[in-house]
Coordinates of C-alpha atoms in Angstrom, one line a residue:
Chain A
D1 CA 84.8 77.5 116.5
A2 CA 83.5 79.5 114.0
K3 CA 80.3 78.6 112.3
T4 CA 80.7 80.2 109.1
T5 CA 82.8 79.1 106.1
Q6 CA 84.5 81.3 103.5
P7 CA 87.0 80.9 101.1
T8 CA 90.5 81.1 102.1
S9 CA 91.3 83.7 99.8
M10 CA 90.1 86.1 96.1
D11 CA 91.5 88.7 94.2
C12 CA 89.9 91.1 92.8
A13 CA 91.2 94.2 90.3
E14 CA 91.1 97.2 91.3
G15 CA 88.0 99.4 90.4
R16 CA 85.4 96.6 90.2
A17 CA 83.3 95.0 92.6
A18 CA 84.4 92.8 94.8
N19 CA 82.1 89.8 96.0
L20 CA 82.6 88.0 98.9
P21 CA 81.0 84.7 100.3
C22 CA 79.7 83.2 103.3
N23 CA 77.7 80.3 104.5
H24 CA 75.4 80.1 107.3
S25 CA 74.2 77.1 107.5
T26 CA 74.0 76.6 111.1
I27 CA 73.0 80.3 111.7
S28 CA 69.4 80.9 114.0
G29 CA 66.6 83.0 113.8
N30 CA 67.9 85.3 116.8
E31 CA 71.6 85.5 115.2
Y32 CA 72.7 89.0 113.1
V33 CA 75.2 88.5 110.1
Y34 CA 78.1 90.4 111.2
W35 CA 81.2 91.2 108.6
Y36 CA 84.8 92.8 110.0
R37 CA 87.8 93.1 107.9
Q38 CA 91.6 93.4 109.3
I39 CA 94.1 95.6 107.3
H40 CA 97.7 94.0 107.9
S41 CA 99.1 95.2 111.4
Q42 CA 95.7 96.8 112.4
G43 CA 92.7 95.3 114.3
P44 CA 89.9 94.6 112.8
Q45 CA 86.9 97.1 111.7
Y46 CA 83.8 96.8 112.0
I47 CA 81.6 96.9 108.0
I48 CA 78.2 95.8 108.5
H49 CA 75.6 93.9 109.8
G50 CA 72.1 92.6 109.0
L51 CA 69.1 90.1 110.2
K52 CA 67.2 89.7 106.7
N53 CA 66.7 92.4 104.6
N54 CA 69.6 93.5 102.4
E55 CA 71.8 96.8 104.0
T56 CA 74.1 99.2 102.4
N57 CA 76.7 101.9 104.2
E58 CA 79.0 104.3 103.0
M59 CA 81.8 100.8 103.3
A60 CA 79.3 98.2 101.6
S61 CA 76.6 96.6 100.6
L62 CA 75.5 93.4 102.3
I63 CA 72.9 91.0 100.5
I64 CA 71.5 88.3 102.8
T65 CA 69.5 85.4 101.4
E66 CA 66.2 84.7 101.7
D67 CA 67.0 81.4 104.2
R68 CA 69.8 83.1 105.4
K69 CA 72.1 80.3 104.8
S70 CA 74.1 82.5 103.0
S71 CA 75.6 86.0 102.6
T72 CA 77.7 88.3 100.2
L73 CA 79.3 91.4 101.0
I74 CA 80.1 93.8 98.1
L75 CA 82.7 96.8 97.9
P76 CA 81.2 98.0 94.8
H77 CA 84.5 99.5 93.6
A78 CA 87.5 97.9 95.5
T79 CA 90.5 100.0 95.7
L80 CA 94.2 98.8 96.6
R81 CA 93.6 100.0 100.6
D82 CA 90.5 97.3 100.3
T83 CA 92.7 94.7 100.5
A84 CA 92.9 92.6 103.6
V85 CA 91.2 89.8 105.6
Y86 CA 87.7 89.7 105.6
Y87 CA 85.8 87.8 108.1
C88 CA 81.4 87.3 108.3
I89 CA 80.3 86.0 111.8
D90 CA 76.9 84.5 112.6
Y91 CA 76.0 86.7 116.1
R92 CA 73.4 87.0 119.0
Y93 CA 73.0 89.7 120.5
G94 CA 74.8 89.4 124.0
N95 CA 77.5 87.1 123.0
K96 CA 80.8 86.8 121.9
L97 CA 82.2 87.4 118.7
V98 CA 83.9 84.6 117.3
F99 CA 86.4 85.2 114.7
G100 CA 87.2 82.7 111.8
A101 CA 90.1 82.6 109.7
G102 CA 88.3 84.7 107.5
T103 CA 88.8 85.3 103.1
I104 CA 91.9 87.0 101.9
L105 CA 90.9 89.8 99.4
R106 CA 93.5 90.8 97.4
V107 CA 93.0 93.8 95.4
K108 CA 95.3 93.7 92.3
S109 CA 96.0 97.0 90.2
Chain B
E1 CA 87.0 110.8 118.6
A2 CA 90.0 108.9 119.5
G3 CA 90.3 105.3 118.8
V4 CA 91.3 102.6 121.3
A5 CA 94.6 102.8 122.2
Q6 CA 97.0 100.1 122.6
S7 CA 100.8 100.2 124.6
P8 CA 103.5 99.0 123.8
R9 CA 103.2 97.9 119.8
Y10 CA 105.5 95.9 119.9
K11 CA 107.3 93.3 122.8
I12 CA 109.7 90.7 122.8
I13 CA 110.7 88.7 126.1
E14 CA 112.2 85.0 126.8
K15 CA 109.8 82.2 128.2
R16 CA 109.3 82.8 132.0
Q17 CA 109.7 86.2 132.0
S18 CA 106.8 88.1 132.8
V19 CA 104.8 91.1 130.3
A20 CA 101.7 93.8 130.6
F21 CA 99.5 95.4 128.2
W22 CA 97.7 98.2 128.6
C23 CA 94.7 99.7 126.7
N24 CA 92.6 103.1 126.6
P25 CA 88.9 102.7 124.9
I26 CA 87.2 104.8 123.9
S27 CA 85.7 107.4 125.9
G28 CA 82.1 106.5 126.8
H29 CA 82.2 103.1 125.8
A30 CA 81.5 101.0 129.3
T31 CA 82.7 97.4 127.5
L32 CA 86.2 96.2 126.8
Y33 CA 87.9 93.2 125.6
W34 CA 91.1 91.6 125.5
Y35 CA 91.4 89.0 122.3
Q36 CA 94.4 86.9 121.3
Q37 CA 95.1 86.7 117.7
I38 CA 97.7 84.0 116.7
L39 CA 99.6 83.9 113.3
G40 CA 96.4 83.4 110.7
Q41 CA 93.7 82.9 112.8
G42 CA 91.1 85.0 113.9
P43 CA 90.9 86.7 117.1
K44 CA 90.0 84.7 120.3
L45 CA 87.8 86.7 123.3
L46 CA 90.0 85.9 126.5
I47 CA 88.0 88.6 128.3
Q48 CA 85.3 91.2 128.7
F49 CA 84.7 93.5 131.3
Q50 CA 81.4 95.5 131.7
N51 CA 82.9 98.7 133.5
N52 CA 85.4 97.4 135.9
G53 CA 83.2 94.1 136.2
V54 CA 84.0 90.8 134.3
V55 CA 81.6 89.4 132.5
D56 CA 83.2 86.8 130.4
D57 CA 86.7 85.3 131.0
S58 CA 85.8 81.6 130.5
Q59 CA 89.0 81.5 127.7
L60 CA 91.6 83.1 130.1
P61 CA 94.1 80.9 130.5
K62 CA 93.8 81.7 134.5
D63 CA 97.2 80.1 135.9
R64 CA 99.7 82.6 133.8
F65 CA 96.7 85.3 132.5
S66 CA 95.3 88.5 134.6
A67 CA 93.7 90.9 133.7
E68 CA 92.1 94.2 135.5
R69 CA 90.0 97.5 134.3
L70 CA 90.0 99.1 137.6
K71 CA 87.5 102.6 138.4
G72 CA 86.0 100.9 134.9
V73 CA 88.2 103.0 132.1
D74 CA 92.0 101.5 131.4
S75 CA 92.6 97.9 131.1
T76 CA 95.7 95.9 131.7
L77 CA 96.6 92.0 130.5
K78 CA 99.7 90.1 132.4
I79 CA 101.0 87.4 131.5
Q80 CA 103.0 85.3 134.0
P81 CA 105.3 83.3 133.0
A82 CA 105.2 83.9 129.2
K83 CA 105.4 80.4 127.2
L84 CA 106.7 80.2 123.4
E85 CA 103.0 79.8 122.2
D86 CA 102.0 83.0 123.6
S87 CA 103.5 84.6 121.5
A88 CA 100.7 86.2 119.3
V89 CA 99.2 90.0 118.6
Y90 CA 97.1 90.6 121.8
L91 CA 93.8 93.2 120.7
C92 CA 92.3 95.5 122.8
A93 CA 88.3 96.6 121.9
S94 CA 85.3 98.3 123.0
S95 CA 81.4 99.0 122.6
P96 CA 79.3 101.4 123.1
P97 CA 76.4 101.4 124.6
G98 CA 73.3 100.5 122.9
Q99 CA 74.5 98.4 119.7
G100 CA 74.2 94.6 121.6
L101 CA 78.0 94.5 121.7
G102 CA 78.2 93.5 118.1
E103 CA 79.8 96.2 116.6
Q104 CA 83.6 97.0 118.7
Y105 CA 85.6 98.8 117.8
F106 CA 89.5 97.3 117.9
G107 CA 92.9 98.7 119.2
P108 CA 96.2 98.4 116.8
G109 CA 97.3 95.4 118.8
T110 CA 100.8 94.6 120.6
R111 CA 102.8 91.8 119.0
L112 CA 104.4 89.8 121.8
T113 CA 107.3 87.5 121.1
V114 CA 108.5 85.3 123.3
T115 CA 111.8 83.5 122.6

């Protein structure tokens, strides 16, 4: 079973920042925070990951609280193509990825 | 760079029939995974290969599911005989070396409907 908890769904206006929260209540010290998304009728797509520090890449930013019990994925300027299911995962190297139900993000014009 | 290829994209069969899915991972990716995704749920790992050896098949229903990865490249997942509850999307993924296996690249999946 997935270890993380996420809201079932969220809406975001096109062009605004989308902030997707995730709770990692049982994350251990050697587990990374990974984010994936799954656009309708496609396979999941890796977005970003981090351990303690905030991370940014061309797709998104990842904010991890100091106690690592929560994280936020930020899409700075959401577009309609960002409508997808977003998954956060606690991952230890060498283990398997365990996906929960994720958050359905709807970007609306 | 070509992505993970899967075929067929869709398959409809009757219960008790058999079915096979094919996957071609990204070139150079030694690790290959098969996932099952039931509607409304996240993907669930069925089996993981490292080259042509099985690393984890703990969640593979071995009485009806089988998978092989001959020559360490392409892979085939088979279901025989199929049950109604096998209706799902079957996803193949692969990982590049040196990434700790957390960064996986997924194919488009095969949607299986068992009637």
